[in-house]
Amino acid sequence: MQFTTEDLLNVTFASEPLPMVEMAMALVAWQRRDEQAVFGRWRSRVSQEIPGRVRPLLDLLRPDGDNPQFVEPYSRTLDEGLVAVRDAGPLLTADELGRIAARAPGPASWLRALWGRDREAWEQLDGAIRSAYEVLIAPQWPRIRQSFQADVAWRSRLLAAHGIKACLASTHPLAAWTGSVFEVGLPPDYATTLGGRGLLLMPSPFWTGRPLLAEGPEGQDGRRVLMYPALTPLPLVGPGPAEGALDALLGRTRAAVLQLLIRQRTTSELARDLDISLPSVSEHTRTLRAAGLITTQRDGKAVLHSATGLGVDLLHSGG
């Protein structure tokens, strides 16, 4: 992604999480199989709770996150979002139908009916969205907001202290800069320019993959949106008020990992001291490393972790 000077001066954070976007990301997260140490139990619970009427959405919302935007509008409420989805019906193109049908796990007949503006198909879509929202989003909205706000607070501090390049590089372990080009070393490979319009940053507590670039709320002529994994994913957000600012930002276990890494420790030592599994430790250290809060190095067979100066500053500030 190529940035101009104007783009770099026009990078801002979204003001709040959006229910339809998070509903879509929750369904995507449910279908993914990465970060099992963090999302495994959540996925098992969702599989038991989610009603069958939500299933048609899985034809539209696939695990890689490269999904049609009409079903995840930038609306502030569910009702506004449902209206936006309905209004998008006449604008759906045959080319997009072909792309979606080729990715869908189910039969294409329902999708063709949807694109053909069949009333029953659209009522089915409406019911699926409402059911998904009621099960996945409404009960968790305070925790979703907590994750979103904590991430924005942290990256705003990172932006102020270290600049926009450090802020964006912290969104993924494989994110890096080459001059004024922001890159993530994962497929698919593509290049894009922002055209001086800037970028809107949007953390999601459900998304677990590489940062996703999408058209923004202002349409084709406005800023693009970069959605990235929030520093604290939903399963790590406590059900009640956090005990401290650091817990609110990182989640209790991840905050404990960072606190222990004031002194260098191995992965096995962290697992022992915190009484968690080795895969869980690896998930936590990967995210802390991507945020620039710890460093990791190998010494023979041992993997050693320690807090960076930025991590120590965060601990001293209380988050």
PDB file of N, CA and C in Angstrom, residues 90-185:
ATOM      1  N   PRO A  90     -30.464  -3.322  -5.458  1.00  0.00           N
ATOM      2  CA  PRO A  90     -30.470  -2.968  -6.890  1.00  0.00           C
ATOM      3  C   PRO A  90     -29.079  -2.725  -7.467  1.00  0.00           C
ATOM      4  N   LEU A  91     -28.082  -2.540  -6.627  1.00  0.00           N
ATOM      5  CA  LEU A  91     -26.735  -2.213  -7.093  1.00  0.00           C
ATOM      6  C   LEU A  91     -25.846  -3.441  -7.252  1.00  0.00           C
ATOM      7  N   LEU A  92     -26.321  -4.627  -6.839  1.00  0.00           N
ATOM      8  CA  LEU A  92     -25.503  -5.830  -6.933  1.00  0.00           C
ATOM      9  C   LEU A  92     -25.327  -6.232  -8.392  1.00  0.00           C
ATOM     10  N   THR A  93     -24.107  -6.549  -8.779  1.00  0.00           N
ATOM     11  CA  THR A  93     -23.794  -6.838 -10.173  1.00  0.00           C
ATOM     12  C   THR A  93     -23.658  -8.331 -10.426  1.00  0.00           C
ATOM     13  N   ALA A  94     -23.813  -8.707 -11.675  1.00  0.00           N
ATOM     14  CA  ALA A  94     -23.658 -10.107 -12.056  1.00  0.00           C
ATOM     15  C   ALA A  94     -22.236 -10.602 -11.824  1.00  0.00           C
ATOM     16  N   ASP A  95     -21.268  -9.730 -12.035  1.00  0.00           N
ATOM     17  CA  ASP A  95     -19.876 -10.118 -11.796  1.00  0.00           C
ATOM     18  C   ASP A  95     -19.655 -10.464 -10.329  1.00  0.00           C
ATOM     19  N   GLU A  96     -20.251  -9.677  -9.445  1.00  0.00           N
ATOM     20  CA  GLU A  96     -20.089  -9.960  -8.019  1.00  0.00           C
ATOM     21  C   GLU A  96     -20.808 -11.246  -7.645  1.00  0.00           C
ATOM     22  N   LEU A  97     -21.957 -11.499  -8.248  1.00  0.00           N
ATOM     23  CA  LEU A  97     -22.656 -12.762  -8.000  1.00  0.00           C
ATOM     24  C   LEU A  97     -21.757 -13.938  -8.375  1.00  0.00           C
ATOM     25  N   GLY A  98     -21.107 -13.848  -9.507  1.00  0.00           N
ATOM     26  CA  GLY A  98     -20.231 -14.934  -9.931  1.00  0.00           C
ATOM     27  C   GLY A  98     -19.094 -15.165  -8.962  1.00  0.00           C
ATOM     28  N   ARG A  99     -18.518 -14.080  -8.460  1.00  0.00           N
ATOM     29  CA  ARG A  99     -17.403 -14.208  -7.516  1.00  0.00           C
ATOM     30  C   ARG A  99     -17.872 -14.833  -6.206  1.00  0.00           C
ATOM     31  N   ILE A 100     -19.023 -14.378  -5.708  1.00  0.00           N
ATOM     32  CA  ILE A 100     -19.533 -14.885  -4.440  1.00  0.00           C
ATOM     33  C   ILE A 100     -19.970 -16.335  -4.576  1.00  0.00           C
ATOM     34  N   ALA A 101     -20.650 -16.660  -5.664  1.00  0.00           N
ATOM     35  CA  ALA A 101     -21.127 -18.033  -5.860  1.00  0.00           C
ATOM     36  C   ALA A 101     -19.966 -19.018  -5.948  1.00  0.00           C
ATOM     37  N   ALA A 102     -18.861 -18.590  -6.544  1.00  0.00           N
ATOM     38  CA  ALA A 102     -17.698 -19.474  -6.674  1.00  0.00           C
ATOM     39  C   ALA A 102     -17.057 -19.765  -5.316  1.00  0.00           C
ATOM     40  N   ARG A 103     -17.265 -18.888  -4.329  1.00  0.00           N
ATOM     41  CA  ARG A 103     -16.682 -19.056  -3.007  1.00  0.00           C
ATOM     42  C   ARG A 103     -17.629 -19.711  -2.012  1.00  0.00           C
ATOM     43  N   ALA A 104     -18.920 -19.692  -2.317  1.00  0.00           N
ATOM     44  CA  ALA A 104     -19.920 -20.136  -1.348  1.00  0.00           C
ATOM     45  C   ALA A 104     -19.893 -21.651  -1.161  1.00  0.00           C
ATOM     46  N   PRO A 105     -20.043 -22.124   0.069  1.00  0.00           N
ATOM     47  CA  PRO A 105     -20.084 -23.571   0.312  1.00  0.00           C
ATOM     48  C   PRO A 105     -21.429 -24.191  -0.027  1.00  0.00           C
ATOM     49  N   GLY A 106     -22.488 -23.369  -0.086  1.00  0.00           N
ATOM     50  CA  GLY A 106     -23.828 -23.881  -0.352  1.00  0.00           C
ATOM     51  C   GLY A 106     -24.216 -23.748  -1.817  1.00  0.00           C
ATOM     52  N   PRO A 107     -25.447 -24.165  -2.162  1.00  0.00           N
ATOM     53  CA  PRO A 107     -25.909 -24.069  -3.555  1.00  0.00           C
ATOM     54  C   PRO A 107     -26.066 -22.613  -3.983  1.00  0.00           C
ATOM     55  N   ALA A 108     -25.899 -22.370  -5.267  1.00  0.00           N
ATOM     56  CA  ALA A 108     -25.947 -20.995  -5.781  1.00  0.00           C
ATOM     57  C   ALA A 108     -27.366 -20.500  -5.984  1.00  0.00           C
ATOM     58  N   SER A 109     -28.364 -21.380  -5.869  1.00  0.00           N
ATOM     59  CA  SER A 109     -29.742 -20.976  -6.168  1.00  0.00           C
ATOM     60  C   SER A 109     -30.215 -19.849  -5.255  1.00  0.00           C
ATOM     61  N   TRP A 110     -29.888 -19.940  -3.943  1.00  0.00           N
ATOM     62  CA  TRP A 110     -30.308 -18.878  -3.023  1.00  0.00           C
ATOM     63  C   TRP A 110     -29.622 -17.558  -3.371  1.00  0.00           C
ATOM     64  N   LEU A 111     -28.341 -17.614  -3.721  1.00  0.00           N
ATOM     65  CA  LEU A 111     -27.632 -16.397  -4.098  1.00  0.00           C
ATOM     66  C   LEU A 111     -28.195 -15.784  -5.363  1.00  0.00           C
ATOM     67  N   ARG A 112     -28.544 -16.622  -6.336  1.00  0.00           N
ATOM     68  CA  ARG A 112     -29.146 -16.088  -7.569  1.00  0.00           C
ATOM     69  C   ARG A 112     -30.480 -15.428  -7.276  1.00  0.00           C
ATOM     70  N   ALA A 113     -31.261 -16.023  -6.366  1.00  0.00           N
ATOM     71  CA  ALA A 113     -32.537 -15.419  -5.983  1.00  0.00           C
ATOM     72  C   ALA A 113     -32.309 -14.085  -5.282  1.00  0.00           C
ATOM     73  N   LEU A 114     -31.270 -14.011  -4.458  1.00  0.00           N
ATOM     74  CA  LEU A 114     -30.951 -12.774  -3.764  1.00  0.00           C
ATOM     75  C   LEU A 114     -30.586 -11.690  -4.764  1.00  0.00           C
ATOM     76  N   TRP A 115     -29.701 -12.021  -5.698  1.00  0.00           N
ATOM     77  CA  TRP A 115     -29.311 -11.050  -6.725  1.00  0.00           C
ATOM     78  C   TRP A 115     -30.492 -10.696  -7.632  1.00  0.00           C
ATOM     79  N   GLY A 116     -31.426 -11.618  -7.775  1.00  0.00           N
ATOM     80  CA  GLY A 116     -32.624 -11.354  -8.581  1.00  0.00           C
ATOM     81  C   GLY A 116     -33.698 -10.612  -7.833  1.00  0.00           C
ATOM     82  N   ARG A 117     -33.392 -10.201  -6.583  1.00  0.00           N
ATOM     83  CA  ARG A 117     -34.283  -9.414  -5.726  1.00  0.00           C
ATOM     84  C   ARG A 117     -35.565 -10.160  -5.404  1.00  0.00           C
ATOM     85  N   ASP A 118     -35.424 -11.472  -5.236  1.00  0.00           N
ATOM     86  CA  ASP A 118     -36.560 -12.291  -4.816  1.00  0.00           C
ATOM     87  C   ASP A 118     -36.921 -11.940  -3.362  1.00  0.00           C
ATOM     88  N   ARG A 119     -38.186 -11.689  -3.114  1.00  0.00           N
ATOM     89  CA  ARG A 119     -38.625 -11.217  -1.798  1.00  0.00           C
ATOM     90  C   ARG A 119     -38.307 -12.233  -0.699  1.00  0.00           C
ATOM     91  N   GLU A 120     -38.557 -13.495  -0.954  1.00  0.00           N
ATOM     92  CA  GLU A 120     -38.324 -14.515   0.062  1.00  0.00           C
ATOM     93  C   GLU A 120     -36.833 -14.616   0.406  1.00  0.00           C
ATOM     94  N   ALA A 121     -35.991 -14.503  -0.616  1.00  0.00           N
ATOM     95  CA  ALA A 121     -34.548 -14.575  -0.369  1.00  0.00           C
ATOM     96  C   ALA A 121     -34.085 -13.406   0.495  1.00  0.00           C
ATOM     97  N   TRP A 122     -34.602 -12.218   0.235  1.00  0.00           N
ATOM     98  CA  TRP A 122     -34.206 -11.059   1.024  1.00  0.00           C
ATOM     99  C   TRP A 122     -34.747 -11.133   2.450  1.00  0.00           C
ATOM    100  N   GLU A 123     -35.935 -11.700   2.623  1.00  0.00           N
ATOM    101  CA  GLU A 123     -36.450 -11.900   3.980  1.00  0.00           C
ATOM    102  C   GLU A 123     -35.595 -12.918   4.738  1.00  0.00           C
ATOM    103  N   GLN A 124     -35.101 -13.916   4.014  1.00  0.00           N
ATOM    104  CA  GLN A 124     -34.224 -14.901   4.630  1.00  0.00           C
ATOM    105  C   GLN A 124     -32.913 -14.248   5.070  1.00  0.00           C
ATOM    106  N   LEU A 125     -32.381 -13.353   4.233  1.00  0.00           N
ATOM    107  CA  LEU A 125     -31.157 -12.641   4.590  1.00  0.00           C
ATOM    108  C   LEU A 125     -31.395 -11.744   5.803  1.00  0.00           C
ATOM    109  N   ASP A 126     -32.515 -11.042   5.814  1.00  0.00           N
ATOM    110  CA  ASP A 126     -32.855 -10.169   6.931  1.00  0.00           C
ATOM    111  C   ASP A 126     -32.914 -10.970   8.242  1.00  0.00           C
ATOM    112  N   GLY A 127     -33.594 -12.118   8.200  1.00  0.00           N
ATOM    113  CA  GLY A 127     -33.708 -12.950   9.393  1.00  0.00           C
ATOM    114  C   GLY A 127     -32.373 -13.508   9.845  1.00  0.00           C
ATOM    115  N   ALA A 128     -31.518 -13.867   8.896  1.00  0.00           N
ATOM    116  CA  ALA A 128     -30.196 -14.398   9.242  1.00  0.00           C
ATOM    117  C   ALA A 128     -29.350 -13.337   9.935  1.00  0.00           C
ATOM    118  N   ILE A 129     -29.389 -12.109   9.425  1.00  0.00           N
ATOM    119  CA  ILE A 129     -28.609 -11.024  10.036  1.00  0.00           C
ATOM    120  C   ILE A 129     -29.112 -10.731  11.444  1.00  0.00           C
ATOM    121  N   ARG A 130     -30.430 -10.653  11.606  1.00  0.00           N
ATOM    122  CA  ARG A 130     -30.997 -10.374  12.930  1.00  0.00           C
ATOM    123  C   ARG A 130     -30.600 -11.467  13.933  1.00  0.00           C
ATOM    124  N   SER A 131     -30.684 -12.712  13.512  1.00  0.00           N
ATOM    125  CA  SER A 131     -30.352 -13.812  14.418  1.00  0.00           C
ATOM    126  C   SER A 131     -28.880 -13.802  14.790  1.00  0.00           C
ATOM    127  N   ALA A 132     -28.010 -13.562  13.801  1.00  0.00           N
ATOM    128  CA  ALA A 132     -26.578 -13.501  14.080  1.00  0.00           C
ATOM    129  C   ALA A 132     -26.262 -12.366  15.049  1.00  0.00           C
ATOM    130  N   TYR A 133     -26.892 -11.226  14.846  1.00  0.00           N
ATOM    131  CA  TYR A 133     -26.665 -10.083  15.731  1.00  0.00           C
ATOM    132  C   TYR A 133     -27.117 -10.404  17.154  1.00  0.00           C
ATOM    133  N   GLU A 134     -28.291 -11.006  17.301  1.00  0.00           N
ATOM    134  CA  GLU A 134     -28.834 -11.294  18.628  1.00  0.00           C
ATOM    135  C   GLU A 134     -27.967 -12.277  19.406  1.00  0.00           C
ATOM    136  N   VAL A 135     -27.353 -13.236  18.703  1.00  0.00           N
ATOM    137  CA  VAL A 135     -26.551 -14.250  19.381  1.00  0.00           C
ATOM    138  C   VAL A 135     -25.105 -13.802  19.581  1.00  0.00           C
ATOM    139  N   LEU A 136     -24.506 -13.190  18.556  1.00  0.00           N
ATOM    140  CA  LEU A 136     -23.071 -12.929  18.569  1.00  0.00           C
ATOM    141  C   LEU A 136     -22.683 -11.539  19.054  1.00  0.00           C
ATOM    142  N   ILE A 137     -23.536 -10.546  18.820  1.00  0.00           N
ATOM    143  CA  ILE A 137     -23.137  -9.159  19.044  1.00  0.00           C
ATOM    144  C   ILE A 137     -23.840  -8.518  20.236  1.00  0.00           C
ATOM    145  N   ALA A 138     -25.148  -8.562  20.265  1.00  0.00           N
ATOM    146  CA  ALA A 138     -25.884  -7.843  21.315  1.00  0.00           C
ATOM    147  C   ALA A 138     -25.418  -8.198  22.728  1.00  0.00           C
ATOM    148  N   PRO A 139     -25.264  -9.488  23.073  1.00  0.00           N
ATOM    149  CA  PRO A 139     -24.848  -9.807  24.438  1.00  0.00           C
ATOM    150  C   PRO A 139     -23.405  -9.387  24.757  1.00  0.00           C
ATOM    151  N   GLN A 140     -22.588  -9.231  23.706  1.00  0.00           N
ATOM    152  CA  GLN A 140     -21.156  -8.960  23.902  1.00  0.00           C
ATOM    153  C   GLN A 140     -20.773  -7.505  23.615  1.00  0.00           C
ATOM    154  N   TRP A 141     -21.758  -6.660  23.348  1.00  0.00           N
ATOM    155  CA  TRP A 141     -21.422  -5.315  22.886  1.00  0.00           C
ATOM    156  C   TRP A 141     -20.534  -4.538  23.860  1.00  0.00           C
ATOM    157  N   PRO A 142     -20.774  -4.592  25.180  1.00  0.00           N
ATOM    158  CA  PRO A 142     -19.858  -3.884  26.084  1.00  0.00           C
ATOM    159  C   PRO A 142     -18.410  -4.382  25.979  1.00  0.00           C
ATOM    160  N   ARG A 143     -18.219  -5.683  25.808  1.00  0.00           N
ATOM    161  CA  ARG A 143     -16.866  -6.227  25.679  1.00  0.00           C
ATOM    162  C   ARG A 143     -16.257  -5.844  24.331  1.00  0.00           C
ATOM    163  N   ILE A 144     -17.078  -5.821  23.277  1.00  0.00           N
ATOM    164  CA  ILE A 144     -16.591  -5.390  21.962  1.00  0.00           C
ATOM    165  C   ILE A 144     -16.107  -3.948  22.036  1.00  0.00           C
ATOM    166  N   ARG A 145     -16.883  -3.096  22.664  1.00  0.00           N
ATOM    167  CA  ARG A 145     -16.492  -1.688  22.815  1.00  0.00           C
ATOM    168  C   ARG A 145     -15.220  -1.560  23.655  1.00  0.00           C
ATOM    169  N   GLN A 146     -15.104  -2.365  24.702  1.00  0.00           N
ATOM    170  CA  GLN A 146     -13.917  -2.311  25.553  1.00  0.00           C
ATOM    171  C   GLN A 146     -12.668  -2.663  24.765  1.00  0.00           C
ATOM    172  N   SER A 147     -12.734  -3.723  23.968  1.00  0.00           N
ATOM    173  CA  SER A 147     -11.595  -4.127  23.152  1.00  0.00           C
ATOM    174  C   SER A 147     -11.235  -3.040  22.148  1.00  0.00           C
ATOM    175  N   PHE A 148     -12.258  -2.500  21.475  1.00  0.00           N
ATOM    176  CA  PHE A 148     -12.047  -1.455  20.469  1.00  0.00           C
ATOM    177  C   PHE A 148     -11.400  -0.223  21.096  1.00  0.00           C
ATOM    178  N   GLN A 149     -11.978   0.259  22.186  1.00  0.00           N
ATOM    179  CA  GLN A 149     -11.489   1.494  22.805  1.00  0.00           C
ATOM    180  C   GLN A 149     -10.088   1.334  23.375  1.00  0.00           C
ATOM    181  N   ALA A 150      -9.801   0.159  23.945  1.00  0.00           N
ATOM    182  CA  ALA A 150      -8.463  -0.068  24.485  1.00  0.00           C
ATOM    183  C   ALA A 150      -7.415  -0.068  23.373  1.00  0.00           C
ATOM    184  N   ASP A 151      -7.750  -0.687  22.237  1.00  0.00           N
ATOM    185  CA  ASP A 151      -6.800  -0.724  21.126  1.00  0.00           C
ATOM    186  C   ASP A 151      -6.550   0.678  20.588  1.00  0.00           C
ATOM    187  N   VAL A 152      -7.615   1.458  20.394  1.00  0.00           N
ATOM    188  CA  VAL A 152      -7.448   2.812  19.869  1.00  0.00           C
ATOM    189  C   VAL A 152      -6.633   3.660  20.838  1.00  0.00           C
ATOM    190  N   ALA A 153      -6.874   3.507  22.142  1.00  0.00           N
ATOM    191  CA  ALA A 153      -6.109   4.270  23.128  1.00  0.00           C
ATOM    192  C   ALA A 153      -4.628   3.914  23.059  1.00  0.00           C
ATOM    193  N   TRP A 154      -4.341   2.608  22.940  1.00  0.00           N
ATOM    194  CA  TRP A 154      -2.940   2.170  22.882  1.00  0.00           C
ATOM    195  C   TRP A 154      -2.259   2.667  21.617  1.00  0.00           C
ATOM    196  N   ARG A 155      -2.891   2.480  20.472  1.00  0.00           N
ATOM    197  CA  ARG A 155      -2.230   2.867  19.228  1.00  0.00           C
ATOM    198  C   ARG A 155      -2.162   4.384  19.073  1.00  0.00           C
ATOM    199  N   SER A 156      -3.091   5.100  19.671  1.00  0.00           N
ATOM    200  CA  SER A 156      -2.984   6.564  19.667  1.00  0.00           C
ATOM    201  C   SER A 156      -1.741   7.001  20.433  1.00  0.00           C
ATOM    202  N   ARG A 157      -1.473   6.334  21.561  1.00  0.00           N
ATOM    203  CA  ARG A 157      -0.255   6.617  22.317  1.00  0.00           C
ATOM    204  C   ARG A 157       0.982   6.242  21.508  1.00  0.00           C
ATOM    205  N   LEU A 158       0.918   5.090  20.841  1.00  0.00           N
ATOM    206  CA  LEU A 158       2.042   4.655  20.008  1.00  0.00           C
ATOM    207  C   LEU A 158       2.278   5.644  18.875  1.00  0.00           C
ATOM    208  N   LEU A 159       1.199   6.126  18.270  1.00  0.00           N
ATOM    209  CA  LEU A 159       1.296   7.105  17.192  1.00  0.00           C
ATOM    210  C   LEU A 159       1.955   8.391  17.693  1.00  0.00           C
ATOM    211  N   ALA A 160       1.538   8.854  18.878  1.00  0.00           N
ATOM    212  CA  ALA A 160       2.089  10.096  19.408  1.00  0.00           C
ATOM    213  C   ALA A 160       3.564   9.955  19.771  1.00  0.00           C
ATOM    214  N   ALA A 161       3.936   8.792  20.295  1.00  0.00           N
ATOM    215  CA  ALA A 161       5.316   8.611  20.771  1.00  0.00           C
ATOM    216  C   ALA A 161       6.281   8.198  19.670  1.00  0.00           C
ATOM    217  N   HIS A 162       5.806   7.418  18.684  1.00  0.00           N
ATOM    218  CA  HIS A 162       6.724   6.810  17.725  1.00  0.00           C
ATOM    219  C   HIS A 162       6.337   7.025  16.259  1.00  0.00           C
ATOM    220  N   GLY A 163       5.195   7.642  15.992  1.00  0.00           N
ATOM    221  CA  GLY A 163       4.843   7.972  14.623  1.00  0.00           C
ATOM    222  C   GLY A 163       3.942   6.954  13.952  1.00  0.00           C
ATOM    223  N   ILE A 164       3.441   7.339  12.790  1.00  0.00           N
ATOM    224  CA  ILE A 164       2.457   6.533  12.083  1.00  0.00           C
ATOM    225  C   ILE A 164       3.047   5.217  11.589  1.00  0.00           C
ATOM    226  N   LYS A 165       4.327   5.199  11.247  1.00  0.00           N
ATOM    227  CA  LYS A 165       4.903   3.960  10.736  1.00  0.00           C
ATOM    228  C   LYS A 165       4.931   2.881  11.814  1.00  0.00           C
ATOM    229  N   ALA A 166       5.311   3.233  13.028  1.00  0.00           N
ATOM    230  CA  ALA A 166       5.298   2.266  14.122  1.00  0.00           C
ATOM    231  C   ALA A 166       3.881   1.826  14.443  1.00  0.00           C
ATOM    232  N   CYS A 167       2.956   2.774  14.374  1.00  0.00           N
ATOM    233  CA  CYS A 167       1.558   2.456  14.660  1.00  0.00           C
ATOM    234  C   CYS A 167       1.020   1.422  13.685  1.00  0.00           C
ATOM    235  N   LEU A 168       1.241   1.593  12.399  1.00  0.00           N
ATOM    236  CA  LEU A 168       0.738   0.648  11.399  1.00  0.00           C
ATOM    237  C   LEU A 168       1.527  -0.659  11.408  1.00  0.00           C
ATOM    238  N   ALA A 169       2.824  -0.591  11.642  1.00  0.00           N
ATOM    239  CA  ALA A 169       3.626  -1.817  11.673  1.00  0.00           C
ATOM    240  C   ALA A 169       3.193  -2.732  12.805  1.00  0.00           C
ATOM    241  N   SER A 170       2.578  -2.183  13.846  1.00  0.00           N
ATOM    242  CA  SER A 170       2.169  -2.995  14.994  1.00  0.00           C
ATOM    243  C   SER A 170       0.857  -3.733  14.759  1.00  0.00           C
ATOM    244  N   THR A 171       0.240  -3.577  13.592  1.00  0.00           N
ATOM    245  CA  THR A 171      -1.053  -4.219  13.353  1.00  0.00           C
ATOM    246  C   THR A 171      -0.941  -5.691  12.973  1.00  0.00           C
ATOM    247  N   HIS A 172       0.274  -6.155  12.649  1.00  0.00           N
ATOM    248  CA  HIS A 172       0.445  -7.562  12.295  1.00  0.00           C
ATOM    249  C   HIS A 172       1.918  -7.928  12.419  1.00  0.00           C
ATOM    250  N   PRO A 173       2.228  -9.158  12.845  1.00  0.00           N
ATOM    251  CA  PRO A 173       3.637  -9.542  12.990  1.00  0.00           C
ATOM    252  C   PRO A 173       4.450  -9.443  11.707  1.00  0.00           C
ATOM    253  N   LEU A 174       3.808  -9.590  10.549  1.00  0.00           N
ATOM    254  CA  LEU A 174       4.534  -9.549   9.280  1.00  0.00           C
ATOM    255  C   LEU A 174       4.383  -8.209   8.557  1.00  0.00           C
ATOM    256  N   ALA A 175       3.856  -7.206   9.249  1.00  0.00           N
ATOM    257  CA  ALA A 175       3.716  -5.882   8.647  1.00  0.00           C
ATOM    258  C   ALA A 175       5.033  -5.128   8.746  1.00  0.00           C
ATOM    259  N   ALA A 176       5.375  -4.392   7.687  1.00  0.00           N
ATOM    260  CA  ALA A 176       6.639  -3.640   7.664  1.00  0.00           C
ATOM    261  C   ALA A 176       6.537  -2.531   6.626  1.00  0.00           C
ATOM    262  N   TRP A 177       7.502  -1.638   6.667  1.00  0.00           N
ATOM    263  CA  TRP A 177       7.571  -0.521   5.722  1.00  0.00           C
ATOM    264  C   TRP A 177       8.810  -0.655   4.848  1.00  0.00           C
ATOM    265  N   THR A 178       8.633  -0.343   3.570  1.00  0.00           N
ATOM    266  CA  THR A 178       9.746  -0.156   2.654  1.00  0.00           C
ATOM    267  C   THR A 178       9.592   1.241   2.071  1.00  0.00           C
ATOM    268  N   GLY A 179      10.329   2.191   2.619  1.00  0.00           N
ATOM    269  CA  GLY A 179      10.125   3.576   2.231  1.00  0.00           C
ATOM    270  C   GLY A 179       8.735   4.030   2.648  1.00  0.00           C
ATOM    271  N   SER A 180       7.951   4.454   1.662  1.00  0.00           N
ATOM    272  CA  SER A 180       6.585   4.905   1.950  1.00  0.00           C
ATOM    273  C   SER A 180       5.545   3.844   1.591  1.00  0.00           C
ATOM    274  N   VAL A 181       5.994   2.592   1.440  1.00  0.00           N
ATOM    275  CA  VAL A 181       5.094   1.486   1.111  1.00  0.00           C
ATOM    276  C   VAL A 181       4.905   0.611   2.340  1.00  0.00           C
ATOM    277  N   PHE A 182       3.660   0.416   2.720  1.00  0.00           N
ATOM    278  CA  PHE A 182       3.303  -0.451   3.842  1.00  0.00           C
ATOM    279  C   PHE A 182       2.986  -1.835   3.294  1.00  0.00           C
ATOM    280  N   GLU A 183       3.650  -2.863   3.831  1.00  0.00           N
ATOM    281  CA  GLU A 183       3.530  -4.213   3.295  1.00  0.00           C
ATOM    282  C   GLU A 183       3.212  -5.204   4.405  1.00  0.00           C
ATOM    283  N   VAL A 184       2.486  -6.250   4.032  1.00  0.00           N
ATOM    284  CA  VAL A 184       2.255  -7.385   4.926  1.00  0.00           C
ATOM    285  C   VAL A 184       2.664  -8.634   4.166  1.00  0.00           C
ATOM    286  N   GLY A 185       3.620  -9.373   4.707  1.00  0.00           N
ATOM    287  CA  GLY A 185       4.204 -10.501   3.978  1.00  0.00           C
ATOM    288  C   GLY A 185       3.353 -11.752   3.981  1.00  0.00           C
TER     289      GLY A 185
END
